[in-house]
Amino acid sequence: MGTVSRGFSGTHFRRPGPELADRVPPGQYLAAGFPVLTAGATQHITTDRWSFTIRGGRAEPRWTWDDLLALPAERFTVDIHCVTRWTKLDTTWTGVPLDTLLAEADHDAAFSLAVSYGGYATNLPVAEITGGKAWLVYRYDDEPIMPEHGGPVRMLVPGHYLWKSAKWIRELWLMDEDRPGFWEQSGYHNFGDPWRQQRYFND
């Protein structure tokens, strides 16, 4: 986890017009492409090796790739915002609401920690990943998600800066106490609300 991989080449950014003030948070620029920023190396996980487990509840359910595909999925369109100041509008994803998966965990935890293949981790209160606020997604623009964007499966929490949407997700830990993840331990904000510009710990 000692390196940061960037993939901003070929991406164009522009200032949003006033007509987009209700969609683009303060300090953000519109991205024409889909930039890549990754803590550590890009993970290449084949679908036959991928699985997802929820830990810390009274039950600890686990899903394989086939199990995930068998669940009712949603296709939805949202705007996404990166802490490096780019916003991408109208991104379309397909995946399973995290509410569906958490219903199998039998828990009353207040906090969560998403853990990725490769060791990356990021935290959020459980209230921020339930109630239709988060998904495990496996398609982007109706195509399989490329490894550099977190495929085969990533978490998506569009109400927060994109580092909270863990790529290559493999586990979700449910906890009674908060535990900061990779970027949070490195000085980034613990909550990461784009509309409040919560980029760094003292924002």
PDB file of C-alpha atoms in Angstrom:
ATOM      1  CA  MET A   1       0.000   0.000   0.000  1.00  0.00           C
ATOM      2  CA  GLY A   2       3.008   2.288  -0.265  1.00  0.00           C
ATOM      3  CA  THR A   3       2.307   3.651  -3.755  1.00  0.00           C
ATOM      4  CA  VAL A   4      -0.395   5.739  -5.370  1.00  0.00           C
ATOM      5  CA  SER A   5      -1.236   4.910  -8.984  1.00  0.00           C
ATOM      6  CA  ARG A   6      -2.618   7.776 -11.070  1.00  0.00           C
ATOM      7  CA  GLY A   7      -4.350   7.565 -14.433  1.00  0.00           C
ATOM      8  CA  PHE A   8      -5.349  11.099 -15.354  1.00  0.00           C
ATOM      9  CA  SER A   9      -3.850  11.125 -18.862  1.00  0.00           C
ATOM     10  CA  GLY A  10      -6.332  11.804 -21.664  1.00  0.00           C
ATOM     11  CA  THR A  11      -8.890  13.200 -19.226  1.00  0.00           C
ATOM     12  CA  HIS A  12     -10.177  16.739 -19.676  1.00  0.00           C
ATOM     13  CA  PHE A  13     -11.563  18.878 -16.867  1.00  0.00           C
ATOM     14  CA  ARG A  14     -13.734  21.983 -17.030  1.00  0.00           C
ATOM     15  CA  ARG A  15     -15.418  24.311 -14.617  1.00  0.00           C
ATOM     16  CA  PRO A  16     -19.145  23.634 -14.211  1.00  0.00           C
ATOM     17  CA  GLY A  17     -21.611  26.319 -15.238  1.00  0.00           C
ATOM     18  CA  PRO A  18     -24.087  27.844 -12.775  1.00  0.00           C
ATOM     19  CA  GLU A  19     -26.827  25.544 -14.078  1.00  0.00           C
ATOM     20  CA  LEU A  20     -24.999  22.620 -12.428  1.00  0.00           C
ATOM     21  CA  ALA A  21     -24.582  24.239  -9.020  1.00  0.00           C
ATOM     22  CA  ASP A  22     -27.022  21.770  -7.466  1.00  0.00           C
ATOM     23  CA  ARG A  23     -25.100  18.754  -8.823  1.00  0.00           C
ATOM     24  CA  VAL A  24     -21.421  19.686  -8.599  1.00  0.00           C
ATOM     25  CA  PRO A  25     -20.046  20.261  -5.081  1.00  0.00           C
ATOM     26  CA  PRO A  26     -17.930  23.357  -4.363  1.00  0.00           C
ATOM     27  CA  GLY A  27     -14.345  23.172  -5.595  1.00  0.00           C
ATOM     28  CA  GLN A  28     -15.006  20.382  -8.101  1.00  0.00           C
ATOM     29  CA  TYR A  29     -14.333  20.242 -11.854  1.00  0.00           C
ATOM     30  CA  LEU A  30     -16.190  18.178 -14.426  1.00  0.00           C
ATOM     31  CA  ALA A  31     -14.274  15.206 -15.840  1.00  0.00           C
ATOM     32  CA  ALA A  32     -14.882  14.165 -19.432  1.00  0.00           C
ATOM     33  CA  GLY A  33     -13.202  10.785 -18.904  1.00  0.00           C
ATOM     34  CA  PHE A  34     -12.953   8.510 -15.884  1.00  0.00           C
ATOM     35  CA  PRO A  35      -9.694   9.268 -14.016  1.00  0.00           C
ATOM     36  CA  VAL A  36      -7.962   6.575 -11.990  1.00  0.00           C
ATOM     37  CA  LEU A  37      -6.408   7.090  -8.566  1.00  0.00           C
ATOM     38  CA  THR A  38      -5.473   3.994  -6.605  1.00  0.00           C
ATOM     39  CA  ALA A  39      -3.657   3.418  -3.319  1.00  0.00           C
ATOM     40  CA  GLY A  40      -1.264   0.614  -4.201  1.00  0.00           C
ATOM     41  CA  ALA A  41      -1.188  -1.593  -7.263  1.00  0.00           C
ATOM     42  CA  THR A  42      -4.245  -2.389  -9.365  1.00  0.00           C
ATOM     43  CA  GLN A  43      -5.676  -5.732  -8.255  1.00  0.00           C
ATOM     44  CA  HIS A  44      -6.596  -8.333 -10.865  1.00  0.00           C
ATOM     45  CA  ILE A  45      -9.139 -10.658  -9.271  1.00  0.00           C
ATOM     46  CA  THR A  46     -10.871 -13.229 -11.453  1.00  0.00           C
ATOM     47  CA  THR A  47     -14.531 -13.892 -10.813  1.00  0.00           C
ATOM     48  CA  ASP A  48     -13.860 -17.507  -9.824  1.00  0.00           C
ATOM     49  CA  ARG A  49     -11.562 -16.251  -7.032  1.00  0.00           C
ATOM     50  CA  TRP A  50     -13.733 -13.359  -5.871  1.00  0.00           C
ATOM     51  CA  SER A  51     -15.914 -13.576  -2.768  1.00  0.00           C
ATOM     52  CA  PHE A  52     -17.437 -11.150  -0.293  1.00  0.00           C
ATOM     53  CA  THR A  53     -17.919 -11.742   3.434  1.00  0.00           C
ATOM     54  CA  ILE A  54     -19.602  -9.619   6.090  1.00  0.00           C
ATOM     55  CA  ARG A  55     -17.856 -10.053   9.433  1.00  0.00           C
ATOM     56  CA  GLY A  56     -18.681  -8.944  12.954  1.00  0.00           C
ATOM     57  CA  GLY A  57     -22.398  -9.726  13.048  1.00  0.00           C
ATOM     58  CA  ARG A  58     -24.127 -12.630  14.739  1.00  0.00           C
ATOM     59  CA  ALA A  59     -24.020 -14.260  11.316  1.00  0.00           C
ATOM     60  CA  GLU A  60     -21.113 -13.899   8.897  1.00  0.00           C
ATOM     61  CA  PRO A  61     -22.568 -14.506   5.428  1.00  0.00           C
ATOM     62  CA  ARG A  62     -20.366 -15.030   2.390  1.00  0.00           C
ATOM     63  CA  TRP A  63     -21.160 -14.715  -1.312  1.00  0.00           C
ATOM     64  CA  THR A  64     -19.307 -15.975  -4.354  1.00  0.00           C
ATOM     65  CA  TRP A  65     -19.533 -14.278  -7.759  1.00  0.00           C
ATOM     66  CA  ASP A  66     -22.371 -16.598  -8.786  1.00  0.00           C
ATOM     67  CA  ASP A  67     -24.172 -15.946  -5.502  1.00  0.00           C
ATOM     68  CA  LEU A  68     -23.976 -12.191  -6.068  1.00  0.00           C
ATOM     69  CA  LEU A  69     -25.298 -12.434  -9.618  1.00  0.00           C
ATOM     70  CA  ALA A  70     -28.243 -14.509  -8.381  1.00  0.00           C
ATOM     71  CA  LEU A  71     -29.460 -11.664  -6.144  1.00  0.00           C
ATOM     72  CA  PRO A  72     -31.909  -9.001  -7.360  1.00  0.00           C
ATOM     73  CA  ALA A  73     -29.855  -6.186  -8.898  1.00  0.00           C
ATOM     74  CA  GLU A  74     -30.490  -2.512  -9.550  1.00  0.00           C
ATOM     75  CA  ARG A  75     -29.344  -0.457 -12.544  1.00  0.00           C
ATOM     76  CA  PHE A  76     -29.018   3.171 -11.464  1.00  0.00           C
ATOM     77  CA  THR A  77     -27.426   6.464 -12.473  1.00  0.00           C
ATOM     78  CA  VAL A  78     -25.577   8.727 -10.030  1.00  0.00           C
ATOM     79  CA  ASP A  79     -22.962  11.488  -9.957  1.00  0.00           C
ATOM     80  CA  ILE A  80     -19.597  10.632  -8.372  1.00  0.00           C
ATOM     81  CA  HIS A  81     -17.055  12.957  -6.766  1.00  0.00           C
ATOM     82  CA  CYS A  82     -13.335  12.404  -6.138  1.00  0.00           C
ATOM     83  CA  VAL A  83     -11.366  14.138  -3.417  1.00  0.00           C
ATOM     84  CA  THR A  84      -8.838  15.181  -6.109  1.00  0.00           C
ATOM     85  CA  ARG A  85     -11.533  17.661  -7.244  1.00  0.00           C
ATOM     86  CA  TRP A  86     -13.125  15.950 -10.219  1.00  0.00           C
ATOM     87  CA  THR A  87     -16.788  15.099 -10.583  1.00  0.00           C
ATOM     88  CA  LYS A  88     -18.314  12.778 -13.172  1.00  0.00           C
ATOM     89  CA  LEU A  89     -22.003  13.196 -13.881  1.00  0.00           C
ATOM     90  CA  ASP A  90     -24.571  10.577 -14.864  1.00  0.00           C
ATOM     91  CA  THR A  91     -22.539   7.424 -14.264  1.00  0.00           C
ATOM     92  CA  THR A  92     -24.580   4.244 -14.693  1.00  0.00           C
ATOM     93  CA  TRP A  93     -23.936   1.143 -12.597  1.00  0.00           C
ATOM     94  CA  THR A  94     -25.494  -2.241 -11.932  1.00  0.00           C
ATOM     95  CA  GLY A  95     -25.232  -4.002  -8.619  1.00  0.00           C
ATOM     96  CA  VAL A  96     -26.828  -5.266  -5.413  1.00  0.00           C
ATOM     97  CA  PRO A  97     -27.954  -2.855  -2.684  1.00  0.00           C
ATOM     98  CA  LEU A  98     -25.834  -3.299   0.418  1.00  0.00           C
ATOM     99  CA  ASP A  99     -29.086  -3.384   2.407  1.00  0.00           C
ATOM    100  CA  THR A 100     -29.835  -6.757   0.785  1.00  0.00           C
ATOM    101  CA  LEU A 101     -26.523  -8.200   1.938  1.00  0.00           C
ATOM    102  CA  LEU A 102     -26.531  -6.649   5.407  1.00  0.00           C
ATOM    103  CA  ALA A 103     -29.958  -8.158   6.067  1.00  0.00           C
ATOM    104  CA  GLU A 104     -28.196 -11.538   6.250  1.00  0.00           C
ATOM    105  CA  ALA A 105     -25.672 -10.426   8.885  1.00  0.00           C
ATOM    106  CA  ASP A 106     -28.011 -10.077  11.905  1.00  0.00           C
ATOM    107  CA  HIS A 107     -26.212  -7.156  13.515  1.00  0.00           C
ATOM    108  CA  ASP A 108     -26.697  -3.915  15.423  1.00  0.00           C
ATOM    109  CA  ALA A 109     -23.293  -2.391  14.686  1.00  0.00           C
ATOM    110  CA  ALA A 110     -22.844   1.369  14.329  1.00  0.00           C
ATOM    111  CA  PHE A 111     -19.694   1.403  12.180  1.00  0.00           C
ATOM    112  CA  SER A 112     -18.250  -0.407   9.193  1.00  0.00           C
ATOM    113  CA  LEU A 113     -14.863  -0.959   7.585  1.00  0.00           C
ATOM    114  CA  ALA A 114     -14.730  -2.011   3.922  1.00  0.00           C
ATOM    115  CA  VAL A 115     -11.634  -4.103   3.138  1.00  0.00           C
ATOM    116  CA  SER A 116     -10.276  -4.751  -0.358  1.00  0.00           C
ATOM    117  CA  TYR A 117      -8.107  -7.350  -2.026  1.00  0.00           C
ATOM    118  CA  GLY A 118      -4.660  -5.792  -1.723  1.00  0.00           C
ATOM    119  CA  GLY A 119      -5.234  -4.535   1.827  1.00  0.00           C
ATOM    120  CA  TYR A 120      -6.944  -1.176   1.269  1.00  0.00           C
ATOM    121  CA  ALA A 121      -9.612  -0.252   3.826  1.00  0.00           C
ATOM    122  CA  THR A 122     -12.027   2.619   4.388  1.00  0.00           C
ATOM    123  CA  ASN A 123     -14.600   3.322   7.096  1.00  0.00           C
ATOM    124  CA  LEU A 124     -18.119   4.743   7.306  1.00  0.00           C
ATOM    125  CA  PRO A 125     -20.959   4.700   9.826  1.00  0.00           C
ATOM    126  CA  VAL A 126     -23.432   1.936   9.053  1.00  0.00           C
ATOM    127  CA  ALA A 127     -26.107   4.625   8.649  1.00  0.00           C
ATOM    128  CA  GLU A 128     -24.174   5.901   5.598  1.00  0.00           C
ATOM    129  CA  ILE A 129     -24.196   2.548   3.790  1.00  0.00           C
ATOM    130  CA  THR A 130     -27.814   1.561   4.484  1.00  0.00           C
ATOM    131  CA  GLY A 131     -31.170   2.994   3.472  1.00  0.00           C
ATOM    132  CA  GLY A 132     -30.406   2.841  -0.255  1.00  0.00           C
ATOM    133  CA  LYS A 133     -27.094   4.707   0.016  1.00  0.00           C
ATOM    134  CA  ALA A 134     -24.604   1.993  -1.049  1.00  0.00           C
ATOM    135  CA  TRP A 135     -24.225  -0.920  -3.450  1.00  0.00           C
ATOM    136  CA  LEU A 136     -21.834  -3.651  -4.456  1.00  0.00           C
ATOM    137  CA  VAL A 137     -21.557  -2.962  -8.189  1.00  0.00           C
ATOM    138  CA  TYR A 138     -20.213  -5.192 -10.963  1.00  0.00           C
ATOM    139  CA  ARG A 139     -21.172  -3.334 -14.167  1.00  0.00           C
ATOM    140  CA  TYR A 140     -20.406   0.199 -15.333  1.00  0.00           C
ATOM    141  CA  ASP A 141     -22.111   1.574 -18.453  1.00  0.00           C
ATOM    142  CA  ASP A 142     -23.544  -1.925 -18.950  1.00  0.00           C
ATOM    143  CA  GLU A 143     -20.088  -3.492 -19.203  1.00  0.00           C
ATOM    144  CA  PRO A 144     -18.028  -5.421 -16.625  1.00  0.00           C
ATOM    145  CA  ILE A 145     -16.066  -3.038 -14.414  1.00  0.00           C
ATOM    146  CA  MET A 146     -12.430  -2.848 -15.496  1.00  0.00           C
ATOM    147  CA  PRO A 147      -9.787  -3.726 -12.870  1.00  0.00           C
ATOM    148  CA  GLU A 148      -8.475  -0.143 -12.701  1.00  0.00           C
ATOM    149  CA  HIS A 149     -11.961   0.996 -11.668  1.00  0.00           C
ATOM    150  CA  GLY A 150     -12.327  -1.711  -9.031  1.00  0.00           C
ATOM    151  CA  GLY A 151     -13.679  -4.702 -10.920  1.00  0.00           C
ATOM    152  CA  PRO A 152     -14.888  -7.314 -10.746  1.00  0.00           C
ATOM    153  CA  VAL A 153     -16.812  -5.862  -7.770  1.00  0.00           C
ATOM    154  CA  ARG A 154     -16.467  -2.589  -5.934  1.00  0.00           C
ATOM    155  CA  MET A 155     -18.460  -0.786  -3.310  1.00  0.00           C
ATOM    156  CA  LEU A 156     -20.216   2.408  -4.411  1.00  0.00           C
ATOM    157  CA  VAL A 157     -21.291   5.091  -1.923  1.00  0.00           C
ATOM    158  CA  PRO A 158     -22.038   8.119  -4.117  1.00  0.00           C
ATOM    159  CA  GLY A 159     -22.897  10.407  -1.191  1.00  0.00           C
ATOM    160  CA  HIS A 160     -19.222  10.500  -0.172  1.00  0.00           C
ATOM    161  CA  TYR A 161     -15.922  11.194  -1.885  1.00  0.00           C
ATOM    162  CA  LEU A 162     -14.975   8.257  -4.041  1.00  0.00           C
ATOM    163  CA  TRP A 163     -12.187   6.945  -1.798  1.00  0.00           C
ATOM    164  CA  LYS A 164     -14.979   5.707   0.475  1.00  0.00           C
ATOM    165  CA  SER A 165     -16.182   3.421  -2.352  1.00  0.00           C
ATOM    166  CA  ALA A 166     -13.669   0.617  -1.894  1.00  0.00           C
ATOM    167  CA  LYS A 167     -12.397  -1.021  -5.082  1.00  0.00           C
ATOM    168  CA  TRP A 168     -11.937  -4.828  -5.270  1.00  0.00           C
ATOM    169  CA  ILE A 169     -13.991  -5.270  -2.133  1.00  0.00           C
ATOM    170  CA  ARG A 170     -13.741  -8.592  -0.328  1.00  0.00           C
ATOM    171  CA  GLU A 171     -14.983  -7.961   3.245  1.00  0.00           C
ATOM    172  CA  LEU A 172     -17.126  -5.614   5.266  1.00  0.00           C
ATOM    173  CA  TRP A 173     -16.393  -5.498   8.985  1.00  0.00           C
ATOM    174  CA  LEU A 174     -19.212  -4.434  11.319  1.00  0.00           C
ATOM    175  CA  MET A 175     -18.002  -2.792  14.524  1.00  0.00           C
ATOM    176  CA  ASP A 176     -19.234  -1.069  17.667  1.00  0.00           C
ATOM    177  CA  GLU A 177     -16.436   1.514  17.482  1.00  0.00           C
ATOM    178  CA  ASP A 178     -15.080   3.475  14.552  1.00  0.00           C
ATOM    179  CA  ARG A 179     -11.794   2.406  12.981  1.00  0.00           C
ATOM    180  CA  PRO A 180     -10.151   4.641  10.341  1.00  0.00           C
ATOM    181  CA  GLY A 181      -8.963   3.133   7.073  1.00  0.00           C
ATOM    182  CA  PHE A 182      -5.990   3.815   4.794  1.00  0.00           C
ATOM    183  CA  TRP A 183      -6.623   7.416   3.715  1.00  0.00           C
ATOM    184  CA  GLU A 184      -8.246   8.340   7.014  1.00  0.00           C
ATOM    185  CA  GLN A 185      -5.056   7.348   8.856  1.00  0.00           C
ATOM    186  CA  SER A 186      -3.100   9.425   6.338  1.00  0.00           C
ATOM    187  CA  GLY A 187      -4.882  12.679   7.185  1.00  0.00           C
ATOM    188  CA  TYR A 188      -8.025  12.544   5.066  1.00  0.00           C
ATOM    189  CA  HIS A 189     -11.389  13.366   6.591  1.00  0.00           C
ATOM    190  CA  ASN A 190     -13.104  10.590   8.512  1.00  0.00           C
ATOM    191  CA  PHE A 191     -16.519  11.254   6.883  1.00  0.00           C
ATOM    192  CA  GLY A 192     -15.739  12.702   3.441  1.00  0.00           C
ATOM    193  CA  ASP A 193     -18.868  14.661   2.488  1.00  0.00           C
ATOM    194  CA  PRO A 194     -18.256  16.353  -0.903  1.00  0.00           C
ATOM    195  CA  TRP A 195     -20.828  19.074  -0.290  1.00  0.00           C
ATOM    196  CA  ARG A 196     -19.066  20.129   2.907  1.00  0.00           C
ATOM    197  CA  GLN A 197     -15.641  19.783   1.226  1.00  0.00           C
ATOM    198  CA  GLN A 198     -14.483  17.344   3.897  1.00  0.00           C
ATOM    199  CA  ARG A 199     -11.203  16.431   2.249  1.00  0.00           C
ATOM    200  CA  TYR A 200      -8.764  16.538   5.164  1.00  0.00           C
ATOM    201  CA  PHE A 201      -9.081  15.774   8.859  1.00  0.00           C
ATOM    202  CA  ASN A 202      -9.609  19.377   9.967  1.00  0.00           C
ATOM    203  CA  ASP A 203     -12.036  20.418   7.187  1.00  0.00           C
TER     204      ASP A 203
END
